[in-house]
């Protein structure tokens, strides 16, 4: 690490050699102290890839003025406030699948958190993105966790292939985040289940994980007091009625033996960071002969966003705690003297709960009408076409996304159902667009500025011919696809094709790079090609959908440095 501060002599010798023989060196102002920075030209020893689940560009914009911990450091690096998860299905699994592969979901194959194969024995039972359903013990609700559905390698896997000494490690509260960021070939993979961290089938928990689980078990047993809200949370701190409950003032006091209360709190991120730090020590990450990869997906922002929305005191407290937790992660790596590069981004953005949006000058935010639920649409289409099936006529995971027509009926009748479904949807003011499978299959993959992509382009980037539905439904802007807010259940969400769900910050930091802010849109598929160049990984042309971003704002060029 120190070696990137030291090469003053090197910097000067380059400056001098650039001068014509006999010319004087450039004058140095006597009144200013020259800042000694040198762009690192050797690969770092560790990539730290952080995903903050549901961390929208809007949250970053709202809270960046208050950050003093890990975010404050990241903001001295390369700041891209308008990163795009460019695709339509802005869910956790697709979003995480883009971060370390450099590929859109149309190529990663991860079109949604859950999809269906009506022709398989599963029928109307969902297939979970991070399960291996060929294992009879697996179900979407209790999956045998696997990356088998991910059709492309992750950066860590590509690096391991190039140099088997690379270690590829991923931790999160969510199994799907671990599998999508780590991929098929993971040296250590841990996620939260029930009341502790678990790992892949057939593997043991390492001593570091056992120790973290023991610490969490003790905390769960005794509970914990409320978390103080910073003074700058005052304007967020008021109750809003949502269905039969109220949100907006909760401070995360933890009752004993409430693991779910723990999970939906900043403490979940704290435990994830503690585990990441312990794994760095245990595996000596960043100290080996090759560059290692540590993926850390912090899930609490998402859990809190779903449970309480994005504009209450709960999210405000979480933003402060997240900043501190990130600081602990980076401080630990600093204390070990590891030369690391960080990227932080998110799998998708999010939208506040419509009841508070209504109070806060966004009255058009509404909940989806129950008539859009798959069972209701099935009834409407059956009435319209006279086509009746024993099982559900239409299969879907909710009131939007991929809709599949039952395979109880043949292709001719299915075509009739598709036509009737699209016609029904198009009369609904809450539906922005409905595209058929055939339509998306002939739509070219979009390119150019993701901000300007049409809705069909966005749907195309989420489309996989073998996995996508017969009809893809996009709800209109600000329609929350949760028809009814039930106490204790999710009240707010993401998943739309609009920019509040697509736009996420992308922040790069490494000691020695010249910081800058680039407000123009970039994409999350740019992250993997950018890191590949920084570590000097050579990949065949066409490996990535994204491009290398030069994350040194000065004369250095991180897209050229290690070619
Ligand atoms: Zn997510």
Short mmCIF file of C-alpha atoms in Angstrom, two decimals, residues 47 49 154 271 294 300 316 467 491 500 539 549 552:
data_model
loop_
_atom_site.label_atom_id
_atom_site.label_comp_id
_atom_site.label_asym_id
_atom_site.label_seq_id
_atom_site.Cartn_x
_atom_site.Cartn_y
_atom_site.Cartn_z
CA UNK A 47 -11.04 -6.30 -4.85
CA UNK A 49 -17.09 -5.31 -4.22
CA UNK A 154 -18.28 -13.77 -12.42
CA UNK A 271 -22.90 -8.69 11.49
CA UNK A 294 -14.31 -10.18 -1.54
CA UNK A 300 -30.43 -4.21 5.64
CA UNK A 316 -32.36 7.71 7.98
CA UNK A 467 -37.08 -18.45 -19.04
CA UNK A 491 -45.29 -2.30 2.41
CA UNK A 500 -36.16 5.38 -9.25
CA UNK A 539 -10.70 -11.60 -21.42
CA UNK A 549 -14.50 3.20 -16.96
CA UNK A 552 -8.58 7.91 -12.36
#
